[in-house]
Short mmCIF file of C-alpha atoms in Angstrom, two decimals:
data_model
loop_
_atom_site.label_atom_id
_atom_site.label_comp_id
_atom_site.label_asym_id
_atom_site.label_seq_id
_atom_site.Cartn_x
_atom_site.Cartn_y
_atom_site.Cartn_z
CA UNK A 894 -40.26 262.15 124.57
CA UNK A 895 -40.25 265.42 122.59
CA UNK A 896 -40.30 268.73 124.35
CA UNK A 897 -43.38 270.85 124.33
CA UNK A 898 -44.02 273.81 126.47
CA UNK A 899 -47.49 272.84 127.31
CA UNK A 900 -48.44 269.18 126.90
CA UNK A 901 -52.17 268.51 126.43
CA UNK A 902 -51.71 265.04 127.98
CA UNK A 903 -53.28 264.59 131.25
CA UNK A 904 -50.52 263.06 133.63
CA UNK A 905 -50.29 262.48 137.34
CA UNK A 906 -46.97 263.97 138.42
CA UNK A 907 -47.03 261.70 141.46
CA UNK A 908 -46.30 258.82 139.21
CA UNK A 909 -43.60 260.55 137.25
CA UNK A 910 -39.84 260.28 137.73
CA UNK A 911 -37.85 263.47 138.42
CA UNK A 912 -36.45 263.52 134.99
CA UNK A 913 -37.25 261.92 131.55
CA UNK A 914 -40.95 261.39 132.34
CA UNK A 915 -43.77 263.41 130.78
CA UNK A 916 -43.05 267.15 130.32
CA UNK A 917 -44.61 269.33 132.92
CA UNK A 918 -47.75 271.00 131.78
CA UNK A 919 -49.71 272.66 134.60
CA UNK A 920 -47.47 274.25 137.35
CA UNK A 921 -49.42 272.97 140.24
CA UNK A 922 -48.23 272.53 143.75
CA UNK A 923 -51.33 271.17 145.45
CA UNK A 924 -49.81 267.61 145.34
CA UNK A 925 -46.16 266.87 145.25
CA UNK A 926 -44.12 263.73 144.79
CA UNK A 927 -41.06 265.13 146.60
CA UNK A 928 -42.12 268.01 148.82
CA UNK A 929 -38.47 268.59 149.74
CA UNK A 930 -38.13 270.70 146.51
CA UNK A 931 -41.08 272.85 147.34
CA UNK A 932 -39.50 273.44 150.80
CA UNK A 933 -36.29 274.34 149.24
CA UNK A 934 -38.03 276.82 146.86
CA UNK A 935 -39.78 278.49 149.76
CA UNK A 936 -36.64 278.64 151.71
CA UNK A 937 -34.81 280.16 148.73
CA UNK A 938 -37.49 282.81 148.31
CA UNK A 939 -37.32 283.72 151.96
CA UNK A 940 -33.59 284.18 151.57
CA UNK A 941 -34.08 286.93 148.84
CA UNK A 942 -31.51 289.69 149.14
CA UNK A 943 -29.89 292.41 146.91
CA UNK A 944 -26.17 293.14 146.86
CA UNK A 945 -26.90 296.94 146.95
CA UNK A 946 -28.20 296.39 150.57
CA UNK A 947 -24.67 295.75 151.72
CA UNK A 948 -22.29 298.65 152.07
CA UNK A 949 -18.86 297.94 150.54
CA UNK A 950 -17.38 301.38 150.54
CA UNK A 951 -14.89 300.71 153.37
CA UNK A 952 -13.54 297.79 151.21
CA UNK A 953 -12.01 300.21 148.74
CA UNK A 954 -9.84 301.72 151.47
CA UNK A 955 -8.96 298.29 152.79
CA UNK A 956 -8.13 296.98 149.25
CA UNK A 957 -5.69 299.91 148.58
CA UNK A 958 -3.80 298.90 151.71
CA UNK A 959 -3.52 295.19 150.69
CA UNK A 960 -0.09 293.89 149.73
CA UNK A 961 0.27 292.94 146.00
CA UNK A 962 0.18 289.25 146.70
CA UNK A 963 -3.04 289.75 148.84
CA UNK A 964 -4.58 291.81 145.98
CA UNK A 965 -3.86 288.85 143.72
CA UNK A 966 -5.48 286.47 146.10
CA UNK A 967 -8.59 288.65 146.52
CA UNK A 968 -9.08 289.50 142.78
CA UNK A 969 -8.35 285.96 141.43
CA UNK A 970 -10.69 284.46 144.00
CA UNK A 971 -13.49 286.86 142.87
CA UNK A 972 -12.80 286.11 139.31
CA UNK A 973 -13.18 282.35 139.99
CA UNK A 974 -16.41 282.89 141.71
CA UNK A 975 -17.66 284.96 138.80
CA UNK A 976 -16.92 282.18 136.56
CA UNK A 977 -18.68 279.62 138.77
CA UNK A 978 -21.84 281.77 139.14
CA UNK A 979 -21.86 282.64 135.32
CA UNK A 980 -22.04 278.84 134.75
CA UNK A 981 -24.64 278.29 137.45
CA UNK A 982 -26.79 281.31 136.42
CA UNK A 983 -27.76 279.75 133.20
CA UNK A 984 -26.91 276.09 132.96
CA UNK A 985 -29.38 274.47 135.43
CA UNK A 986 -32.16 276.04 133.36
CA UNK A 987 -30.83 275.04 129.95
CA UNK A 988 -29.77 271.50 130.95
CA UNK A 989 -32.35 270.36 133.40
CA UNK A 990 -35.63 272.23 132.64
CA UNK A 991 -36.29 270.41 129.22
CA UNK A 992 -35.92 267.11 130.96
CA UNK A 993 -37.79 267.53 134.29
CA UNK A 994 -41.17 265.93 134.97
CA UNK A 995 -42.13 267.22 138.37
CA UNK A 996 -43.69 270.68 138.79
CA UNK A 997 -42.07 271.21 142.28
CA UNK A 998 -38.64 270.28 140.85
CA UNK A 999 -39.05 272.48 137.84
CA UNK A 1000 -39.93 275.35 140.14
CA UNK A 1001 -36.94 274.63 142.34
CA UNK A 1002 -34.55 274.72 139.33
CA UNK A 1003 -35.81 278.01 138.12
CA UNK A 1004 -35.59 279.55 141.62
CA UNK A 1005 -32.10 278.07 142.13
CA UNK A 1006 -30.73 279.42 138.83
CA UNK A 1007 -32.27 282.89 139.51
CA UNK A 1008 -30.58 283.12 142.87
CA UNK A 1009 -27.21 282.54 141.04
CA UNK A 1010 -27.79 285.52 138.92
CA UNK A 1011 -28.03 287.67 142.14
CA UNK A 1012 -24.58 286.34 143.10
CA UNK A 1013 -23.25 287.36 139.61
CA UNK A 1014 -24.75 290.82 140.19
CA UNK A 1015 -23.08 291.04 143.66
CA UNK A 1016 -19.51 290.51 142.18
CA UNK A 1017 -20.10 293.47 139.91
CA UNK A 1018 -21.23 295.52 142.99
CA UNK A 1019 -18.05 294.47 144.93
CA UNK A 1020 -15.63 295.17 141.97
CA UNK A 1021 -17.09 298.42 141.04
CA UNK A 1022 -16.59 299.56 144.59
CA UNK A 1023 -13.02 298.46 145.06
CA UNK A 1024 -11.18 299.06 141.70
CA UNK A 1025 -11.08 302.01 139.40
CA UNK A 1026 -11.44 299.95 136.21
CA UNK A 1027 -13.77 297.11 136.85
CA UNK A 1028 -13.73 296.11 133.14
CA UNK A 1029 -10.25 294.94 133.31
CA UNK A 1030 -11.12 292.43 136.12
CA UNK A 1031 -13.92 290.85 134.06
CA UNK A 1032 -11.89 290.87 130.78
CA UNK A 1033 -9.07 288.95 132.55
CA UNK A 1034 -11.30 286.11 133.40
CA UNK A 1035 -11.14 284.39 129.96
CA UNK A 1036 -7.48 285.41 129.50
CA UNK A 1037 -6.29 283.59 132.71
CA UNK A 1038 -5.18 280.06 131.88
CA UNK A 1039 -5.79 278.76 135.49
CA UNK A 1040 -9.49 279.91 135.35
CA UNK A 1041 -10.08 278.61 131.90
CA UNK A 1042 -8.72 275.23 132.75
CA UNK A 1043 -11.29 274.90 135.59
CA UNK A 1044 -13.99 276.49 133.38
CA UNK A 1045 -13.63 273.52 130.98
CA UNK A 1046 -13.92 271.11 133.91
CA UNK A 1047 -17.12 272.71 135.40
CA UNK A 1048 -18.91 273.10 132.15
CA UNK A 1049 -17.96 269.80 130.19
CA UNK A 1050 -20.74 267.63 131.83
CA UNK A 1051 -23.40 270.29 131.29
CA UNK A 1052 -22.39 270.93 127.69
CA UNK A 1053 -22.33 267.07 126.92
CA UNK A 1054 -25.79 266.59 128.58
CA UNK A 1055 -27.30 269.77 126.71
CA UNK A 1056 -25.79 268.63 123.40
CA UNK A 1057 -27.17 265.04 123.62
CA UNK A 1058 -30.43 265.93 125.28
CA UNK A 1059 -31.25 268.56 122.65
CA UNK A 1060 -30.61 265.99 119.85
CA UNK A 1061 -32.70 263.44 121.70
CA UNK A 1062 -35.65 265.83 122.22
CA UNK A 1063 -35.60 266.71 118.46
CA UNK A 1064 -34.61 263.49 116.77
CA UNK A 1065 -35.35 260.74 119.42
CA UNK A 1066 -33.06 257.71 119.93
CA UNK A 1067 -30.52 256.78 117.35
CA UNK A 1068 -27.23 257.79 115.73
CA UNK A 1069 -27.23 261.51 115.00
CA UNK A 1070 -24.69 263.58 113.22
CA UNK A 1071 -23.91 266.57 115.51
CA UNK A 1072 -21.30 269.11 114.22
CA UNK A 1073 -19.80 266.48 111.86
CA UNK A 1074 -19.56 263.80 114.68
CA UNK A 1075 -21.88 260.68 114.87
CA UNK A 1076 -23.25 260.34 118.19
CA UNK A 1077 -25.31 257.33 119.51
CA UNK A 1078 -28.05 258.52 121.80
CA UNK A 1079 -30.29 256.47 123.81
CA UNK A 1080 -32.32 257.18 126.96
CA UNK A 1081 -29.97 255.08 129.15
CA UNK A 1082 -26.89 257.12 128.11
CA UNK A 1083 -28.72 260.19 128.60
CA UNK A 1084 -29.78 259.33 132.12
CA UNK A 1085 -26.09 258.49 132.83
CA UNK A 1086 -24.99 261.90 131.54
CA UNK A 1087 -27.69 263.43 133.80
CA UNK A 1088 -26.47 261.64 136.85
CA UNK A 1089 -22.82 262.68 136.20
CA UNK A 1090 -23.86 266.33 135.50
CA UNK A 1091 -25.71 266.42 138.87
CA UNK A 1092 -22.56 265.02 140.66
CA UNK A 1093 -20.49 267.65 138.74
CA UNK A 1094 -22.80 270.40 139.93
CA UNK A 1095 -22.72 269.17 143.43
CA UNK A 1096 -18.84 269.21 143.31
CA UNK A 1097 -19.01 272.74 141.93
CA UNK A 1098 -21.33 274.04 144.67
CA UNK A 1099 -20.24 271.96 147.51
CA UNK A 1100 -16.40 272.00 147.10
CA UNK A 1101 -15.23 274.50 144.58
CA UNK A 1102 -17.24 277.40 146.03
CA UNK A 1103 -15.91 276.65 149.52
CA UNK A 1104 -12.27 277.28 148.44
CA UNK A 1105 -13.39 280.76 147.63
CA UNK A 1106 -15.45 281.25 150.67
CA UNK A 1107 -12.39 280.34 152.84
CA UNK A 1108 -10.28 282.95 151.27
CA UNK A 1109 -12.92 285.71 151.47
CA UNK A 1110 -13.65 284.84 155.14
CA UNK A 1111 -9.88 284.74 155.87
CA UNK A 1112 -9.68 288.54 155.02
CA UNK A 1113 -12.75 289.37 157.12
CA UNK A 1114 -11.15 287.48 160.07
CA UNK A 1115 -8.50 290.17 159.96
CA UNK A 1116 -11.36 292.80 159.94
CA UNK A 1117 -10.60 293.81 156.38
CA UNK A 1118 -12.79 293.53 153.25
CA UNK A 1119 -15.73 293.00 155.61
CA UNK A 1120 -18.31 294.22 153.04
CA UNK A 1121 -17.17 291.64 150.63
CA UNK A 1122 -17.48 288.95 153.34
CA UNK A 1123 -20.91 290.00 154.28
CA UNK A 1124 -21.97 289.46 150.62
CA UNK A 1125 -20.15 286.19 150.47
CA UNK A 1126 -21.90 285.06 153.57
CA UNK A 1127 -25.20 285.55 151.95
CA UNK A 1128 -23.90 283.63 148.93
CA UNK A 1129 -22.62 280.79 151.15
CA UNK A 1130 -26.10 280.60 152.74
CA UNK A 1131 -27.70 280.19 149.31
CA UNK A 1132 -25.09 277.63 148.27
CA UNK A 1133 -25.71 275.57 151.32
CA UNK A 1134 -29.32 275.34 150.07
CA UNK A 1135 -28.32 274.46 146.51
CA UNK A 1136 -25.90 271.79 147.59
CA UNK A 1137 -28.58 270.19 149.62
CA UNK A 1138 -30.80 270.03 146.61
CA UNK A 1139 -28.32 268.27 144.40
CA UNK A 1140 -27.46 265.89 147.29
CA UNK A 1141 -31.15 265.20 147.64
CA UNK A 1142 -31.50 264.43 143.89
CA UNK A 1143 -28.33 262.23 143.89
CA UNK A 1144 -29.44 260.39 146.97
CA UNK A 1145 -33.04 259.79 145.65
CA UNK A 1146 -31.57 258.40 142.44
CA UNK A 1147 -29.00 256.22 144.26
CA UNK A 1148 -31.58 254.81 146.71
CA UNK A 1149 -33.86 253.95 143.91
CA UNK A 1150 -36.64 256.00 145.35
CA UNK A 1151 -37.22 257.78 142.07
CA UNK A 1152 -36.42 256.08 138.75
CA UNK A 1153 -35.06 252.34 139.39
CA UNK A 1154 -32.84 252.58 136.40
CA UNK A 1155 -31.15 255.58 138.02
CA UNK A 1156 -30.16 253.37 140.97
CA UNK A 1157 -28.39 250.98 138.54
CA UNK A 1158 -26.75 253.86 136.88
CA UNK A 1159 -25.43 255.30 140.17
CA UNK A 1160 -23.99 251.98 141.06
CA UNK A 1161 -22.28 251.57 137.63
CA UNK A 1162 -20.91 255.11 137.78
CA UNK A 1163 -19.67 254.97 141.43
CA UNK A 1164 -15.93 254.70 140.48
CA UNK A 1165 -16.36 257.46 137.93
CA UNK A 1166 -18.01 259.74 140.48
CA UNK A 1167 -15.04 259.03 143.04
CA UNK A 1168 -12.66 259.96 140.28
CA UNK A 1169 -14.65 263.23 139.58
CA UNK A 1170 -14.20 264.17 143.32
CA UNK A 1171 -10.66 263.25 143.24
CA UNK A 1172 -9.95 265.23 140.02
CA UNK A 1173 -11.81 268.28 141.28
CA UNK A 1174 -9.96 268.25 144.63
CA UNK A 1175 -6.60 268.14 142.70
CA UNK A 1176 -7.60 271.05 140.45
CA UNK A 1177 -8.58 273.14 143.46
CA UNK A 1178 -5.21 272.28 145.13
CA UNK A 1179 -3.45 273.44 141.92
CA UNK A 1180 -5.61 276.59 142.17
CA UNK A 1181 -4.49 277.07 145.80
CA UNK A 1182 -0.80 277.07 144.58
CA UNK A 1183 -1.69 279.70 142.02
CA UNK A 1184 -3.50 281.88 144.51
CA UNK A 1185 -0.58 281.90 146.87
CA UNK A 1186 2.31 281.92 144.19
CA UNK A 1187 3.38 285.29 145.41
CA UNK A 1188 3.06 284.68 149.16
CA UNK A 1189 0.72 283.72 151.81
CA UNK A 1190 -1.64 285.89 153.81
CA UNK A 1191 -2.15 286.03 157.64
CA UNK A 1192 -4.28 283.05 158.53
CA UNK A 1193 -4.21 281.24 155.27
CA UNK A 1194 -1.65 279.59 153.01
CA UNK A 1195 -1.67 277.04 150.20
CA UNK A 1196 -0.97 274.11 152.56
CA UNK A 1197 -3.91 274.94 154.91
CA UNK A 1198 -6.22 275.48 152.05
CA UNK A 1199 -5.25 272.10 150.59
CA UNK A 1200 -5.90 270.43 153.98
CA UNK A 1201 -9.31 272.07 154.10
CA UNK A 1202 -9.92 270.78 150.51
CA UNK A 1203 -9.27 267.25 151.55
CA UNK A 1204 -11.57 267.64 154.58
CA UNK A 1205 -14.39 269.27 152.71
CA UNK A 1206 -14.19 266.68 149.93
CA UNK A 1207 -14.59 263.88 152.51
CA UNK A 1208 -17.61 265.65 154.07
CA UNK A 1209 -19.38 266.01 150.70
CA UNK A 1210 -18.60 262.50 149.56
CA UNK A 1211 -20.08 261.08 152.77
CA UNK A 1212 -23.27 263.11 152.25
CA UNK A 1213 -23.97 261.17 149.03
CA UNK A 1214 -23.05 257.80 150.53
CA UNK A 1215 -19.43 257.56 149.29
CA UNK A 1216 -16.42 256.61 151.42
CA UNK A 1217 -14.05 259.57 152.08
CA UNK A 1218 -11.13 259.84 149.65
CA UNK A 1219 -8.69 261.22 152.36
CA UNK A 1220 -9.01 259.05 155.55
CA UNK A 1221 -6.55 261.18 157.46
CA UNK A 1222 -8.38 264.45 156.94
CA UNK A 1223 -10.85 263.97 159.75
CA UNK A 1224 -10.81 267.36 161.33
CA UNK A 1225 -11.41 270.84 159.95
CA UNK A 1226 -8.14 272.80 159.57
CA UNK A 1227 -10.17 276.09 159.40
CA UNK A 1228 -12.52 275.82 162.36
CA UNK A 1229 -13.12 279.54 162.32
CA UNK A 1230 -14.98 279.16 158.94
CA UNK A 1231 -17.96 277.56 160.58
CA UNK A 1232 -18.70 280.91 162.32
CA UNK A 1233 -19.29 282.23 158.87
CA UNK A 1234 -21.12 279.24 157.45
CA UNK A 1235 -23.43 278.38 160.42
CA UNK A 1236 -26.92 279.83 159.74
CA UNK A 1237 -26.99 281.29 163.29
CA UNK A 1238 -24.45 283.86 162.23
CA UNK A 1239 -26.87 285.20 159.70
CA UNK A 1240 -29.31 287.43 161.70
CA UNK A 1241 -32.81 286.10 161.67
CA UNK A 1242 -36.03 287.74 162.92
CA UNK A 1243 -37.35 286.06 166.12
CA UNK A 1244 -40.47 284.79 164.31
CA UNK A 1245 -38.26 282.80 161.91
CA UNK A 1246 -37.02 280.68 164.72
CA UNK A 1247 -39.51 277.96 165.28
CA UNK A 1248 -39.77 276.62 168.85
CA UNK A 1249 -40.69 273.02 168.55
CA UNK A 1250 -42.23 270.60 170.98
CA UNK A 1251 -38.81 269.92 172.49
CA UNK A 1252 -39.02 273.28 174.36
CA UNK A 1253 -40.33 272.94 177.80
CA UNK A 1254 -41.59 275.83 180.02
CA UNK A 1255 -40.24 279.05 178.61
CA UNK A 1256 -40.77 281.06 181.80
CA UNK A 1257 -42.48 280.73 185.09
CA UNK A 1258 -45.75 282.63 185.10
CA UNK A 1259 -46.51 281.99 188.90
CA UNK A 1260 -46.35 284.84 191.38
CA UNK A 1261 -44.96 284.08 194.73
CA UNK A 1262 -44.93 285.84 198.03
CA UNK A 1263 -41.29 286.67 197.65
CA UNK A 1264 -41.89 288.69 194.46
CA UNK A 1265 -41.95 291.85 196.55
CA UNK A 1266 -42.00 294.19 193.47
CA UNK A 1267 -45.54 293.17 192.76
CA UNK A 1268 -46.79 293.34 196.40
CA UNK A 1269 -48.82 296.50 195.98
CA UNK A 1270 -50.14 295.48 192.59
CA UNK A 1271 -53.88 295.38 192.30
CA UNK A 1272 -56.27 295.07 189.36
CA UNK B 783 -24.03 274.96 182.04
CA UNK B 784 -25.66 271.92 180.59
CA UNK B 785 -24.29 268.30 180.27
CA UNK B 786 -24.38 266.56 176.95
CA UNK B 787 -23.98 262.72 177.47
CA UNK B 788 -22.73 261.16 174.27
CA UNK B 789 -23.65 257.68 173.80
CA UNK B 790 -21.35 255.91 171.34
CA UNK B 791 -20.80 258.58 168.74
CA UNK B 792 -17.64 258.58 166.69
CA UNK B 793 -16.69 255.64 169.01
CA UNK B 794 -16.90 257.99 172.03
CA UNK B 795 -19.07 257.71 175.12
CA UNK B 796 -18.34 260.74 177.23
CA UNK B 797 -19.92 263.90 178.75
CA UNK B 798 -19.37 267.44 177.56
CA UNK B 799 -20.23 270.59 179.53
CA UNK B 800 -21.48 273.47 177.45
CA UNK B 801 -23.35 276.76 177.91
CA UNK B 802 -26.03 276.12 175.44
CA UNK B 803 -25.02 279.05 173.19
CA UNK B 804 -23.81 277.01 170.24
CA UNK B 805 -25.51 274.21 168.10
CA UNK B 806 -24.87 270.62 169.30
CA UNK B 807 -22.95 270.16 165.96
CA UNK B 808 -20.53 273.06 166.81
CA UNK B 809 -20.17 271.72 170.41
CA UNK B 810 -19.35 268.15 169.19
CA UNK B 811 -16.81 269.57 166.65
CA UNK B 812 -15.19 271.80 169.43
CA UNK B 813 -14.76 268.60 171.52
CA UNK B 814 -13.51 266.51 168.56
CA UNK B 815 -16.49 264.26 168.39
CA UNK B 816 -17.09 263.94 164.68
CA UNK B 817 -20.39 263.27 162.97
CA UNK B 818 -21.56 263.49 159.42
CA UNK B 819 -22.83 266.97 158.35
CA UNK B 820 -23.11 268.91 155.21
CA UNK B 821 -25.19 272.13 154.86
CA UNK B 822 -25.02 273.26 158.54
CA UNK B 823 -28.36 274.95 157.96
CA UNK B 824 -31.16 272.30 158.50
CA UNK B 825 -31.68 271.54 154.85
CA UNK B 826 -29.82 268.28 154.17
CA UNK B 827 -30.41 266.03 157.04
CA UNK B 828 -26.85 264.66 157.09
CA UNK B 829 -26.43 265.47 160.94
CA UNK B 830 -29.61 263.76 162.29
CA UNK B 831 -29.03 262.58 165.93
CA UNK B 832 -31.32 260.80 168.40
CA UNK B 833 -32.28 262.80 171.51
CA UNK B 834 -32.47 260.12 174.22
CA UNK B 835 -32.96 262.34 177.16
CA UNK B 836 -33.47 266.09 177.88
CA UNK B 837 -34.75 269.14 175.93
CA UNK B 838 -33.29 271.20 173.11
CA UNK B 839 -34.39 274.43 171.40
CA UNK B 840 -34.67 273.37 167.74
CA UNK B 841 -34.65 275.98 164.96
CA UNK B 842 -36.82 275.33 161.88
CA UNK B 843 -35.47 272.87 159.27
CA UNK B 844 -36.63 271.39 155.95
CA UNK B 845 -35.94 267.86 157.00
CA UNK B 846 -38.87 265.54 158.17
CA UNK B 847 -37.83 264.34 161.71
CA UNK B 848 -39.16 261.37 163.34
CA UNK B 849 -40.17 261.55 167.12
CA UNK B 850 -36.99 261.90 169.21
CA UNK B 851 -34.77 262.98 166.30
CA UNK B 852 -32.90 266.31 166.18
CA UNK B 853 -30.59 268.00 163.65
CA UNK B 854 -27.24 268.61 165.40
CA UNK B 855 -26.81 271.86 163.40
CA UNK B 856 -30.33 273.25 164.41
CA UNK B 857 -30.46 272.16 167.99
CA UNK B 858 -29.16 273.74 171.26
CA UNK B 859 -29.39 272.17 174.65
CA UNK B 860 -31.72 273.82 177.20
CA UNK B 861 -31.23 271.19 179.72
CA UNK B 862 -28.85 268.31 180.43
CA UNK B 863 -29.20 265.92 177.42
CA UNK B 864 -28.19 262.52 176.14
CA UNK B 865 -27.62 262.03 172.43
CA UNK B 866 -26.86 258.98 170.23
CA UNK B 867 -26.63 258.08 166.65
CA UNK B 868 -29.90 257.34 164.84
CA UNK B 869 -30.77 253.55 164.61
#
């Protein structure tokens, strides 16, 4: 397999695996192997929003009144989200697009990555509104050890996959010298790296983001920094869609519904995947300690955030068929967060609410004698 | 109010009384009946339940549901209902 932007080979995408089959040539959506990705793309497009639509002017007044430790929590939290969306705004395109073989999945990856760039733009919108020198906030991101440590963790699987898949696409299988290092590359090891990268992305979007969401929503529960929370709510709505997509990909691979070799790889990698969840959870707990190092805020402290982390890690692991890591963390210690995460809380137009066949008679259209208001009515 | 009869979910067989304003998932969580979920928006299909009896208002979702299946995160009761886990 070598990459070409438009292969002349006629292939039936219904017979291709999600990744490492023939490269996509015609972007066609008339027939789809996994129509779930088409539905995800349509949903993401229907979610389109721009940060400028949300007024954050009151947040400047609120931010000025925050205690110093609360300012640290708020800004550090935003800086971390900036890092995560910077990674997600480019990496799915670079890592997955050269390997993808289904048009509907290619389209989803492009739509997914684009939506992450809107998130990045919204952080600039928030920071411009609340601080006088936005540049300092951005400059500090690469100078903060706690953020850099986690940047390495979220990008290492991506970088490894990109390095090896680029070598594979140019030179094929074999031992290649990359930056002075001999690297053995074969299709099986690349598929393994792809699987682990998808898990790492799922952890990023389904666990790491939710730590930040909890902090942003905790401020808004106190009726402060509400413009920020409105933006984060839109981001959370997008991320719920993204995490469903990576879960779908992982589950299709695990269940052998796509590439049978991937099912074997998923089985072989299971303990490594569990270790990735465990490691990410611990890193986020360390981050919680850093956030609250100068003191707690009303409604949230390091201990509650750590309990939430254990709970959400369990939820995400169960969604991809793994046993929960923390058997005691069965209930959500931050039940109020669901008010912000449930889609009902995001206003929808009535026509977007589909009434299915489960609905019985909506209203009674019969007119009875007792309806006295209509007694004199005549056509 | 509507009655939600729970048939052996999370080891519980009991009845809840709800106003029908919240999703079935939210009502179950409120009453400490725990089921799998993930996205809470009807995309992932983690919270599929079987609607044994009654009617629900079901918002749109991306998941292919079989007859008698509902997503707990997208459905609200509009009559007394009975729910169980999917076979």
